């Protein structure tokens, strides 16, 4: 049995425990988000998750992603589901309307990603990074970068990655060695190898927006010498020369004072070397990425890259919490269904010598199942209640 | 790096904590087992484990067992290593000399199987069941069965299985449905399906000795209606007709009063339907086995099969404890080696601004590694100290 969107249980927490609709209505940004709208969004989200994403869990696990000479192919059906997902506006749920988003409360995005993670954790890894990339570019990107990338990332037309770890630098990011060389046109050439990059390469979207920690030539050692760069898989028109866009007027002067040209089909020097095992998520390509003088633009200030990256990392951390709740729910659904199908031993209420009982009747099993439920419900209260208000609404 | 036999650590527990050599020497059966002999056996066991079994861990995991039309092929090198293993007498270490065994203390067999499990758990699953099958046949088998099977199982020339679980009957063995129909010649025809059978089919040995729980036609319901049967993969000469052996004089009257003919090449009606996933042990074939009126002989008394099978199960349980210690040791070896290679962050003793330290220098890592060591050492004391004396010596 596939994962089934547990809307009644989720709405019990949202409506009856947290009184979310009344609380949201009281906020100026959400004066039009009434209980009916919340219900409607959750119903549609539940349908999408149950009908389009959950059925791909098995093929994601059994077939998985494959790598061939720098190209990554996701499991059958993954691309079609992702295209339907972004075209229906799901990644943009809690993004600002002026960026192409829907301006709905972030808690609804939390519910959506909890369900997606439970239904198909591997598939969900790729869009799970979008909101963090959106927040990072929105708060720290130049106007030129925002003009080129913000809406694409807000809507999910392009997916994004978070490139921190290197073979010798995991939690100790101060050891990062990837270098960024400034160019005369305001861009940079980034060189180095990153590992464990979720969605580093795939066929879900045409372009992939890499957010990369690297070091400028004059950078001090350690974490205070890191800067953040945006390196797309496909370069804007004009390619590496990165002159002003031909397709639109130069945007009003960004923090870097340079314009980013619009996308073309020129491949940037960003290479996937292989895919890695990551927590058994065969449907999610975890990639070793080599940046070979890749064209990139700085996000935020020199040597202040870690602070900008933490906007993305913190969003990713909140998503990891939602993944946990989603997986708890998925495990509980399987356990609950099995307990109502499997007969074993005699439960206390039965007479001796009768046929074996469903294991759902055994007190020891009821305790286990109830404990699972308590973790799920408690986790939902914590995750939904502490969901930060949309920083952009 | 492969698993390395941790002889110094094991001997510290055996010699310095438990004073095993002196205690063994005091037992009449082991009056000739002095410290030198113990040392020599452990040295040779360590060499075999480190040089012949540990290097096959990786191929066991990556290639695994394959199934094709009822035939199971173990990973490259598994068969050769097993043939070398039994021919060197390792399975027979703690079996009685009159059964083809070496009569050495059971605690040495415990050490051997702890090391084998740490070095290559998948490979070790097959011989791990041998000693239990040996004890079961020795204590409950008829003289005729013992004459045919005891030495083969004691020496490991033939491997053995433990066929309990059915699709609907796991821990609730009273639900077992496999049937045994008595034949005029004293044999039985066994029919039913067993699942999760470790080593149910493979190419490690010519013959496989299945110990099978089944129900006689007049059996009462529940666990008190189970009988135990021995069904070999290859039938003795004479096949299903199972007349008295032509190759040797009939053995003196066994408890069943019938003779079991010696082995020929006639395939019994025991079929492997597929191999299953079991705890990620790809090198161990876990099989669905179908008995289709397979020829078998009863072990022990009618309806008393569970008691006889528990001799084997309890031996298997002791082995599971040793597997746990072996895996702890294998995990510690990897963690310890990595902690002495990986540099990350600054340890308290270092001056600020210096290069990163080995993680083995960090107090938090030292605590984790020391905790692992404590579990291993404590587990060894428990497992070696409580190892029952050889029931057959």
XYZ file of C-alpha atoms in Angstrom:
786
model
C 0.000 0.000 0.000
C 1.279 3.475 -0.865
C 1.448 6.315 1.612
C -1.939 7.982 2.019
C -2.041 11.709 2.844
C -3.200 11.772 6.498
C -5.304 14.909 6.152
C -7.708 14.244 9.026
C -4.842 13.770 11.500
C -3.001 16.826 10.226
C -6.103 18.981 10.370
C -6.773 17.845 13.917
C -3.387 19.297 14.934
C -3.759 22.423 12.789
C -7.377 23.244 13.600
C -8.236 21.705 16.952
C -4.890 21.830 18.750
C -3.179 24.906 17.299
C -6.256 26.872 16.071
C -4.138 27.811 13.084
C -6.917 29.269 10.857
C -7.943 31.894 13.449
C -4.328 32.735 14.220
C -3.451 33.131 10.545
C -6.501 35.273 9.808
C -5.370 37.690 12.524
C -2.119 38.387 10.632
C -2.317 41.225 8.103
C -0.552 39.221 5.392
C -3.113 36.446 5.602
C -6.342 38.398 6.010
C -7.771 36.476 3.093
C -6.530 33.050 4.147
C -9.665 31.676 5.762
C -10.370 28.137 6.924
C -11.944 27.220 3.590
C -8.842 28.218 1.652
C -6.594 26.301 4.050
C -8.823 23.255 3.652
C -8.810 23.550 -0.118
C -5.011 23.854 -0.325
C -4.519 20.852 1.953
C -7.023 18.763 -0.005
C -5.251 19.473 -3.285
C -1.848 18.885 -1.719
C -3.056 15.574 -0.344
C -4.313 14.480 -3.762
C -1.059 15.381 -5.465
C 1.030 13.578 -2.854
C -1.118 10.440 -2.749
C -1.787 10.123 -6.470
C 1.359 11.418 -8.134
C 4.299 11.170 -5.730
C 3.585 8.200 -3.452
C 3.219 5.669 -6.310
C 6.807 6.472 -7.407
C 8.346 5.480 -4.058
C 8.879 1.872 -5.057
C 10.458 2.512 -8.460
C 12.612 5.188 -6.828
C 13.981 2.648 -4.413
C 14.280 -0.329 -6.754
C 15.513 1.387 -9.923
C 17.128 4.452 -8.375
C 19.178 7.099 -10.112
C 21.766 6.065 -12.663
C 24.976 7.790 -13.687
C 26.558 7.703 -17.106
C 29.440 9.907 -18.208
C 28.411 12.963 -16.241
C 24.683 12.561 -16.848
C 22.220 11.511 -14.155
C 18.905 9.879 -15.007
C 16.227 9.822 -12.334
C 13.869 6.833 -11.987
C 10.967 6.456 -14.452
C 8.178 8.933 -13.691
C 10.246 11.238 -11.492
C 10.669 13.941 -14.116
C 7.001 13.973 -15.134
C 5.911 14.219 -11.490
C 8.340 17.047 -10.855
C 7.203 18.984 -13.931
C 3.571 18.614 -12.821
C 4.603 19.674 -9.305
C 6.206 22.984 -10.187
C 3.730 23.807 -12.914
C 0.907 23.449 -10.374
C 2.674 26.039 -8.228
C 3.543 23.840 -5.240
C 7.152 25.010 -4.691
C 5.916 28.619 -4.788
C 3.320 28.065 -2.066
C 4.924 30.249 0.604
C 7.000 32.527 -1.640
C 6.098 36.203 -2.070
C 3.664 37.045 -4.882
C 6.095 39.613 -6.323
C 8.626 36.773 -6.797
C 6.142 34.506 -8.554
C 4.936 32.881 -5.343
C 1.487 32.318 -3.889
C 1.992 34.159 -0.619
C 0.342 31.453 1.475
C 1.357 30.729 5.080
C 4.632 28.852 5.561
C 2.876 26.303 7.774
C 1.036 24.997 4.707
C 4.347 24.498 2.944
C 5.495 22.602 6.052
C 2.500 20.277 5.837
C 3.090 19.767 2.106
C 6.743 18.796 2.594
C 5.986 16.560 5.561
C 3.566 14.617 3.350
C 5.935 14.561 0.375
C 8.758 13.230 2.553
C 6.571 10.471 3.928
C 5.297 9.555 0.472
C 8.651 9.535 -1.323
C 11.679 10.839 0.531
C 14.046 10.368 -2.409
C 11.931 12.382 -4.857
C 11.374 15.102 -2.264
C 15.088 15.731 -1.662
C 15.363 17.897 -4.785
C 12.470 20.366 -4.186
C 13.202 20.264 -0.443
C 16.138 22.626 -0.980
C 14.224 25.167 -3.053
C 12.756 27.314 -0.327
C 16.117 27.758 1.382
C 17.768 28.774 -1.883
C 14.931 31.209 -2.493
C 15.352 32.830 0.929
C 19.120 32.998 0.521
C 19.023 34.639 -2.910
C 16.194 36.958 -1.843
C 17.978 38.233 1.265
C 21.581 38.271 0.056
C 21.559 38.277 -3.757
C 22.240 41.334 -5.881
C 19.371 42.834 -7.853
C 20.919 41.414 -11.016
C 21.056 37.901 -9.573
C 17.528 38.208 -8.268
C 16.275 39.350 -11.660
C 17.805 36.277 -13.271
C 17.254 33.579 -10.645
C 14.747 34.486 -7.946
C 11.524 33.707 -9.777
C 12.960 30.563 -11.384
C 13.867 29.241 -7.939
C 10.667 30.493 -6.264
C 8.513 28.665 -8.785
C 10.788 25.626 -8.912
C 11.227 25.862 -12.681
C 14.914 25.458 -11.826
C 16.103 23.363 -8.912
C 18.883 24.400 -6.532
C 21.711 22.808 -4.553
C 23.681 23.592 -1.406
C 27.404 23.009 -2.035
C 29.297 23.042 1.247
C 31.054 19.745 2.037
C 34.412 18.797 0.547
C 36.204 15.458 0.979
C 38.335 16.830 3.831
C 35.821 19.411 5.116
C 32.527 18.230 6.581
C 31.278 19.966 9.707
C 34.561 21.904 9.800
C 33.705 24.243 6.920
C 36.665 26.457 7.774
C 38.746 23.876 5.879
C 36.937 24.496 2.584
C 39.504 24.842 -0.229
C 37.332 25.622 -3.262
C 38.646 28.826 -4.823
C 36.949 31.755 -6.530
C 38.976 33.972 -8.847
C 37.515 37.452 -9.577
C 37.048 38.373 -13.259
C 37.095 41.797 -14.846
C 33.350 41.651 -15.634
C 32.352 41.176 -11.998
C 31.900 37.405 -12.228
C 34.145 34.738 -10.665
C 35.734 31.481 -11.734
C 35.082 28.786 -9.101
C 37.309 25.672 -8.868
C 37.063 22.805 -6.419
C 35.267 19.567 -5.546
C 32.136 19.244 -3.409
C 30.695 15.954 -2.146
C 27.308 14.723 -0.910
C 25.482 17.276 -3.116
C 21.785 16.373 -3.171
C 20.422 16.979 -6.655
C 23.818 18.068 -7.961
C 22.922 16.716 -11.389
C 19.653 15.277 -12.730
C 17.088 15.462 -15.514
C 14.215 16.971 -13.492
C 14.781 20.566 -14.658
C 16.715 22.178 -17.506
C 18.879 24.315 -15.279
C 20.305 23.748 -11.788
C 21.308 26.651 -9.534
C 24.332 25.756 -7.381
C 25.009 27.796 -4.242
C 28.683 27.234 -3.496
C 30.969 28.138 -0.613
C 34.447 29.110 -1.838
C 37.425 31.196 -0.912
C 38.604 34.445 -2.552
C 42.353 34.802 -3.255
C 42.807 37.240 -0.373
C 40.557 35.328 2.038
C 41.641 34.841 5.642
C 41.939 31.215 6.796
C 39.020 29.468 8.494
C 35.271 30.026 8.349
C 35.620 33.825 8.200
C 37.294 33.510 4.818
C 34.365 31.915 3.018
C 32.272 33.640 0.381
C 29.095 32.403 -1.277
C 28.653 32.056 -5.025
C 25.888 31.181 -7.422
C 27.034 28.919 -10.286
C 24.307 27.747 -12.673
C 24.501 24.527 -14.674
C 23.510 26.487 -17.808
C 24.988 29.917 -18.295
C 22.882 32.940 -19.221
C 23.084 34.174 -22.808
C 26.546 35.491 -23.517
C 28.079 32.593 -21.665
C 31.223 33.010 -19.671
C 31.852 36.494 -21.009
C 28.786 37.439 -18.984
C 28.171 40.764 -20.574
C 24.948 42.645 -19.871
C 21.817 40.798 -20.830
C 20.687 41.191 -24.414
C 17.208 40.019 -23.634
C 16.150 42.662 -21.174
C 17.278 46.047 -19.949
C 19.978 45.926 -17.293
C 18.239 45.772 -13.922
C 18.650 48.661 -11.515
C 22.116 48.531 -9.922
C 22.472 45.502 -7.640
C 24.852 45.252 -4.725
C 27.540 44.033 -7.106
C 26.704 46.633 -9.709
C 26.790 44.123 -12.587
C 24.086 42.611 -14.694
C 23.534 38.858 -15.116
C 22.515 37.889 -18.623
C 19.469 35.690 -19.180
C 19.774 31.950 -19.638
C 21.050 30.316 -22.797
C 22.094 26.785 -23.515
C 25.791 27.169 -22.769
C 26.978 24.564 -20.312
C 28.930 25.924 -17.356
C 32.065 24.062 -16.208
C 30.186 22.230 -13.457
C 30.645 18.455 -13.697
C 29.055 15.545 -11.871
C 31.822 12.987 -11.317
C 29.705 10.213 -9.791
C 26.677 9.571 -7.594
C 27.023 8.455 -4.002
C 25.049 6.408 -1.481
C 23.227 8.679 0.958
C 21.028 7.123 3.619
C 19.529 4.600 1.208
C 17.757 7.321 -0.796
C 18.275 5.694 -4.188
C 15.771 8.014 -5.846
C 17.794 11.107 -4.908
C 21.049 11.670 -6.789
C 23.739 12.535 -4.247
C 26.601 13.824 -6.350
C 30.297 14.512 -6.296
C 30.490 17.866 -8.131
C 33.641 19.287 -9.700
C 33.747 23.016 -10.429
C 36.401 23.579 -13.063
C 36.768 27.357 -13.379
C 32.991 27.521 -13.412
C 31.451 30.914 -13.978
C 29.745 32.219 -10.857
C 28.522 35.370 -9.165
C 28.933 36.334 -5.555
C 25.937 36.272 -3.201
C 26.317 38.843 -0.428
C 29.615 40.259 0.791
C 33.150 38.893 0.473
C 34.151 36.606 3.392
C 30.585 36.739 4.727
C 29.424 33.706 2.768
C 28.777 31.440 5.730
C 26.185 33.835 7.141
C 24.355 33.973 3.814
C 24.565 30.197 3.407
C 23.056 29.732 6.856
C 19.805 31.230 5.600
C 19.623 28.242 3.260
C 21.009 25.765 5.803
C 18.459 26.740 8.449
C 15.613 26.302 5.979
C 17.079 22.884 5.104
C 17.264 21.985 8.806
C 13.591 22.781 9.280
C 12.903 20.516 6.306
C 14.871 17.706 7.925
C 12.541 17.923 10.912
C 9.571 17.595 8.568
C 11.231 14.643 6.841
C 11.422 12.931 10.226
C 7.711 13.418 10.862
C 6.876 12.268 7.322
C 8.886 9.072 7.765
C 7.296 8.423 11.167
C 3.875 8.690 9.549
C 4.896 6.414 6.650
C 6.239 3.824 9.105
C 3.110 4.044 11.221
C 0.836 3.545 8.196
C 2.669 0.331 7.321
C 2.746 -0.896 10.913
C -0.922 -0.085 11.473
C -2.005 -1.835 8.259
C 0.099 -4.916 9.047
C -1.219 -5.125 12.605
C -4.730 -5.355 11.190
C -3.804 -8.147 8.790
C -1.386 -10.396 10.696
C -2.710 -13.010 13.112
C -0.347 -14.349 15.737
C -0.820 -15.804 19.245
C -3.866 -15.253 21.436
C -4.722 -11.836 22.856
C -5.764 -11.682 26.534
C -9.434 -11.166 25.754
C -9.738 -14.356 23.726
C -10.534 -17.759 25.096
C -7.774 -20.327 25.144
C -7.651 -22.595 22.120
C -9.383 -20.190 19.771
C -7.844 -19.042 16.490
C -4.962 -16.584 16.648
C -5.828 -12.898 16.988
C -4.819 -9.905 14.928
C -1.645 -8.519 16.421
C -3.418 -5.162 16.698
C -5.341 -6.768 19.589
C -2.231 -7.524 21.626
C -1.480 -4.993 24.379
C 2.249 -5.013 23.550
C 1.504 -4.101 19.941
C -1.064 -1.466 20.914
C 1.540 0.150 23.125
C 4.041 0.256 20.242
C 1.501 1.646 17.781
C 0.269 4.241 20.277
C 3.826 5.328 20.990
C 4.377 5.828 17.268
C 1.208 7.929 17.064
C 2.289 10.024 20.033
C 5.623 10.826 18.382
C 3.881 11.827 15.159
C 1.269 14.048 16.822
C 3.823 15.632 19.158
C 6.208 16.205 16.270
C 3.475 17.907 14.276
C 2.593 20.257 17.113
C 6.249 21.234 17.454
C 6.937 21.588 13.732
C 3.758 23.452 12.825
C 3.717 25.695 15.921
C 7.321 26.805 15.519
C 7.115 27.277 11.773
C 8.461 30.790 11.307
C 6.126 33.218 9.659
C 6.948 33.775 6.009
C 9.960 36.034 6.064
C 8.804 37.525 2.792
C 5.134 38.206 3.478
C 40.954 -2.021 5.414
C 39.675 -5.523 6.095
C 38.786 -6.787 9.547
C 41.886 -7.844 11.457
C 41.579 -10.683 13.992
C 41.895 -8.884 17.358
C 43.849 -11.673 19.066
C 45.587 -9.544 21.701
C 42.271 -8.070 22.917
C 40.567 -11.469 22.921
C 43.447 -13.098 24.785
C 43.380 -10.336 27.379
C 39.779 -11.296 28.196
C 40.426 -15.046 28.002
C 43.716 -15.143 29.879
C 43.904 -12.117 32.139
C 40.239 -11.539 32.979
C 38.710 -15.024 32.884
C 41.865 -17.134 33.474
C 40.410 -19.559 30.966
C 43.516 -21.759 30.424
C 43.764 -22.700 34.099
C 40.040 -23.279 34.372
C 39.980 -25.481 31.272
C 42.981 -27.534 32.383
C 41.131 -28.362 35.584
C 38.355 -30.067 33.621
C 38.937 -33.775 32.912
C 37.937 -33.447 29.246
C 40.551 -30.785 28.642
C 43.456 -32.103 30.681
C 45.625 -31.786 27.579
C 44.384 -28.355 26.511
C 47.151 -26.187 27.895
C 47.781 -22.480 27.305
C 50.126 -23.246 24.407
C 47.480 -25.240 22.577
C 44.875 -22.524 23.135
C 47.314 -19.936 21.820
C 48.106 -22.057 18.792
C 44.440 -22.624 17.911
C 43.629 -18.921 18.247
C 46.645 -17.926 16.143
C 45.604 -20.250 13.337
C 41.954 -19.171 13.609
C 43.033 -15.534 13.416
C 45.090 -16.202 10.293
C 42.240 -18.012 8.579
C 39.737 -15.279 9.420
C 41.984 -12.369 8.456
C 43.493 -13.888 5.327
C 40.717 -16.010 3.853
C 37.331 -14.783 5.102
C 37.693 -11.039 5.732
C 38.838 -10.227 2.161
C 35.547 -11.677 0.844
C 33.373 -9.262 2.836
C 33.280 -6.641 0.101
C 32.453 -8.973 -2.802
C 29.848 -10.620 -0.593
C 28.124 -7.292 -0.120
C 28.525 -5.882 -3.620
C 27.925 -9.012 -5.729
C 25.833 -10.991 -3.261
C 24.060 -14.257 -3.886
C 22.169 -14.771 -7.129
C 19.171 -16.952 -7.855
C 18.377 -18.638 -11.135
C 15.690 -21.269 -11.633
C 16.084 -22.897 -8.235
C 19.865 -22.641 -8.125
C 21.733 -20.252 -5.818
C 25.242 -19.079 -6.608
C 27.261 -17.567 -3.770
C 29.652 -14.647 -4.420
C 33.057 -15.374 -6.028
C 35.460 -16.992 -3.558
C 32.811 -18.034 -1.027
C 32.823 -21.688 -2.020
C 36.623 -22.003 -2.043
C 36.856 -20.356 1.374
C 34.198 -22.658 2.781
C 35.855 -25.774 1.381
C 39.162 -24.693 2.933
C 37.329 -23.966 6.189
C 35.774 -27.377 6.701
C 38.739 -29.291 5.366
C 40.936 -27.559 7.947
C 38.564 -28.859 10.631
C 37.204 -25.520 11.890
C 33.505 -26.494 12.118
C 34.508 -29.589 14.068
C 36.487 -27.633 16.676
C 34.188 -28.329 19.623
C 32.546 -31.533 18.390
C 33.281 -34.871 20.017
C 36.256 -36.847 18.627
C 34.070 -39.935 18.135
C 31.867 -37.859 15.781
C 34.794 -36.588 13.734
C 35.334 -33.516 15.896
C 38.413 -32.110 17.602
C 37.086 -32.130 21.140
C 38.404 -28.671 21.971
C 36.637 -26.336 24.426
C 33.472 -24.654 23.190
C 34.844 -21.251 24.208
C 37.390 -21.515 21.384
C 34.590 -22.123 18.920
C 32.894 -19.033 20.357
C 35.990 -16.930 19.693
C 36.277 -18.352 16.182
C 32.676 -17.495 15.305
C 32.880 -14.042 16.877
C 35.839 -13.291 14.608
C 34.197 -14.846 11.540
C 31.039 -12.774 12.097
C 33.011 -9.563 12.395
C 35.075 -10.392 9.320
C 32.224 -11.451 7.051
C 28.780 -11.871 8.583
C 27.165 -13.040 5.337
C 29.658 -15.851 4.734
C 29.440 -16.911 8.380
C 25.664 -17.380 8.379
C 25.963 -20.823 6.742
C 28.494 -22.496 9.089
C 26.966 -20.634 12.046
C 24.084 -23.114 12.090
C 26.255 -26.224 11.999
C 26.949 -26.688 15.672
C 23.271 -26.423 16.584
C 22.321 -28.995 13.958
C 25.083 -31.259 15.259
C 23.816 -31.014 18.850
C 20.226 -31.580 17.754
C 20.992 -34.692 15.694
C 23.363 -36.015 18.346
C 20.869 -35.700 21.202
C 17.622 -36.543 19.405
C 18.479 -38.411 16.200
C 18.124 -42.156 15.768
C 21.272 -44.258 15.475
C 20.535 -44.675 11.768
C 20.309 -40.910 11.228
C 23.439 -40.333 13.260
C 25.321 -42.901 11.240
C 24.382 -41.124 8.037
C 24.497 -37.453 9.050
C 26.281 -36.775 12.334
C 29.871 -36.812 11.121
C 29.019 -34.931 7.910
C 27.444 -32.167 9.953
C 30.103 -32.242 12.693
C 32.869 -31.746 10.166
C 30.870 -29.302 8.060
C 31.267 -31.383 4.904
C 27.527 -30.837 4.598
C 25.832 -27.652 5.785
C 22.537 -27.554 7.673
C 19.437 -25.354 7.929
C 16.779 -24.608 10.528
C 13.333 -24.639 8.879
C 10.757 -23.171 11.248
C 9.073 -20.017 9.903
C 6.184 -20.120 7.436
C 4.544 -17.109 5.772
C 1.780 -17.011 8.385
C 3.770 -18.477 11.291
C 6.734 -16.557 12.675
C 7.130 -16.450 16.447
C 3.793 -18.297 16.735
C 5.136 -21.690 15.656
C 1.937 -23.361 16.781
C 0.481 -22.179 13.467
C 2.940 -24.229 11.390
C 1.044 -26.060 8.609
C 3.778 -28.091 6.922
C 2.680 -31.716 6.895
C 4.519 -35.016 7.263
C 2.929 -38.203 5.944
C 4.309 -41.500 7.349
C 5.516 -44.074 4.822
C 5.634 -47.834 5.150
C 9.443 -47.878 5.235
C 9.630 -45.601 8.294
C 10.345 -42.434 6.341
C 7.975 -39.463 5.857
C 6.862 -37.246 3.003
C 7.065 -33.584 4.040
C 5.024 -30.883 2.223
C 4.920 -27.161 2.934
C 6.664 -23.812 2.480
C 9.257 -22.332 4.820
C 10.571 -18.754 4.598
C 13.672 -16.860 5.781
C 15.766 -20.063 5.591
C 19.426 -19.087 5.922
C 21.497 -21.225 3.571
C 18.422 -23.030 2.251
C 20.139 -23.478 -1.109
C 23.714 -22.696 -2.215
C 26.817 -24.079 -3.880
C 29.064 -24.222 -0.806
C 28.551 -27.953 -0.149
C 27.224 -30.884 -2.181
C 24.483 -31.756 0.254
C 22.360 -29.648 2.610
C 20.707 -31.124 5.699
C 17.356 -29.456 6.412
C 15.873 -29.748 9.904
C 12.163 -29.102 9.435
C 9.236 -28.598 11.802
C 6.068 -30.266 10.464
C 2.832 -31.806 11.614
C 1.860 -35.496 11.568
C -1.661 -36.369 10.328
C -2.887 -37.103 13.856
C -1.126 -34.116 15.449
C -2.944 -31.982 18.010
C -3.278 -28.264 17.126
C -0.712 -25.780 18.363
C 2.943 -26.119 19.338
C 2.418 -29.503 20.985
C 1.550 -30.994 17.606
C 4.904 -30.316 15.955
C 7.421 -32.977 15.045
C 10.949 -32.530 13.750
C 12.237 -34.043 10.519
C 15.501 -34.308 8.674
C 15.162 -33.788 4.898
C 18.414 -33.790 2.921
C 18.868 -31.993 -0.384
C 20.404 -35.173 -1.847
C 18.876 -38.483 -0.882
C 20.953 -41.432 0.282
C 21.444 -44.296 -2.158
C 18.141 -45.977 -2.835
C 16.428 -42.627 -2.989
C 12.855 -42.232 -1.879
C 12.364 -45.944 -1.474
C 14.739 -45.579 1.457
C 15.413 -49.257 1.901
C 18.298 -50.427 4.061
C 21.668 -49.152 2.891
C 23.391 -51.250 0.250
C 26.723 -49.677 1.000
C 27.114 -50.718 4.604
C 25.543 -53.121 7.074
C 22.406 -51.788 8.724
C 23.413 -49.904 11.844
C 22.333 -51.276 15.204
C 18.649 -50.570 15.782
C 18.006 -46.844 16.230
C 15.069 -45.337 18.048
C 13.078 -45.479 14.830
C 14.210 -48.987 14.064
C 14.949 -48.201 10.399
C 18.154 -47.730 8.499
C 19.002 -44.639 6.455
C 20.828 -45.478 3.259
C 24.072 -43.662 2.394
C 24.120 -40.650 0.130
C 23.674 -40.824 -3.624
C 23.021 -38.159 -6.193
C 19.229 -38.338 -6.184
C 17.697 -34.921 -5.641
C 15.054 -34.763 -2.935
C 11.863 -32.758 -3.584
C 13.194 -29.705 -1.747
C 13.031 -26.576 -3.909
C 14.347 -23.052 -3.435
C 11.672 -20.715 -4.835
C 13.572 -17.444 -4.434
C 16.064 -15.632 -2.242
C 15.001 -12.907 0.166
C 16.491 -9.797 1.741
C 17.590 -10.453 5.296
C 19.188 -7.650 7.265
C 21.368 -6.564 4.339
C 23.375 -9.797 4.388
C 23.717 -10.093 0.615
C 26.401 -12.772 0.911
C 24.021 -15.113 2.745
C 21.235 -16.716 0.720
C 18.006 -16.394 2.693
C 15.608 -18.701 0.916
C 11.963 -19.499 0.475
C 11.982 -23.319 0.536
C 9.198 -25.511 -0.777
C 9.005 -29.130 0.406
C 6.980 -31.071 -2.124
C 6.459 -34.521 -0.631
C 10.132 -34.465 0.259
C 11.551 -37.603 1.782
C 12.444 -37.110 5.425
C 13.077 -38.942 8.690
C 11.823 -38.033 12.108
C 14.212 -36.666 14.722
C 13.079 -37.553 18.237
C 9.530 -38.381 19.237
C 6.217 -37.573 17.509
C 4.747 -34.202 18.634
C 7.919 -33.466 20.596
C 9.661 -31.698 17.731
C 9.768 -28.247 19.262
C 11.831 -29.491 22.200
C 14.334 -31.136 19.860
C 14.461 -28.073 17.621
C 15.188 -25.877 20.640
C 18.545 -27.614 21.033
C 19.422 -26.144 17.641
C 17.670 -22.820 18.270
C 19.485 -22.233 21.526
C 22.834 -22.880 19.868
C 21.802 -20.430 17.137
C 20.867 -17.855 19.774
C 24.284 -18.081 21.383
C 25.764 -17.526 17.931
C 23.643 -14.412 17.463
C 25.240 -12.984 20.613
C 28.670 -13.680 19.140
C 27.608 -12.046 15.859
C 26.776 -8.921 17.833
C 30.221 -8.805 19.432
C 31.875 -9.489 16.082
C 30.022 -6.616 14.433
C 30.841 -4.280 17.343
C 34.517 -5.107 16.860
C 34.296 -4.601 13.079
C 32.595 -1.226 13.583
C 35.166 -0.187 16.179
C 38.069 -1.111 13.882
C 36.681 1.143 11.167
C 35.873 3.981 13.577
C 39.277 3.762 15.253
C 41.149 3.791 11.932
C 39.111 6.719 10.624
C 39.616 8.727 13.809
C 43.366 8.444 13.288
C 43.151 9.643 9.702
C 40.485 12.370 9.677
C 41.416 15.914 10.716
C 38.614 18.229 11.759
C 38.376 21.223 14.113
C 40.819 22.023 16.894
C 41.148 19.774 19.941
C 41.326 21.515 23.345
C 45.038 20.929 23.766
C 45.930 22.710 20.545
C 46.624 26.393 20.239
C 44.053 28.469 18.400
C 44.756 28.945 14.739
C 46.847 25.823 14.306
C 46.013 23.138 11.763
C 43.024 20.897 12.450
C 43.579 17.901 14.731
C 42.885 14.234 14.221
C 39.387 13.582 15.472
C 40.854 10.879 17.742
C 42.194 13.810 19.802
C 38.751 15.271 20.472
C 37.235 14.368 23.868
C 33.796 13.766 22.332
C 35.291 11.248 19.881
C 37.428 9.597 22.565
C 34.325 9.102 24.660
C 32.498 7.458 21.731
C 35.429 5.192 20.889
C 35.935 4.230 24.538
C 32.246 3.421 24.879
C 32.503 1.132 21.849
C 35.514 -0.604 23.420
C 33.664 -1.059 26.703
C 30.745 -2.746 24.964
C 33.100 -5.094 23.122
C 35.141 -6.052 26.185
C 32.037 -6.440 28.342
C 30.325 -8.500 25.664
C 33.336 -10.795 25.424
C 33.416 -11.399 29.169
C 29.725 -12.290 29.114
C 29.856 -14.469 25.996
C 33.048 -16.349 26.855
C 32.251 -16.765 30.564
C 28.770 -18.144 29.975
C 29.760 -20.404 27.103
C 28.360 -23.765 28.188
C 30.857 -26.554 28.489
C 30.826 -28.868 25.499
C 27.761 -30.990 25.987
C 29.510 -33.816 24.226
C 32.872 -33.798 25.942
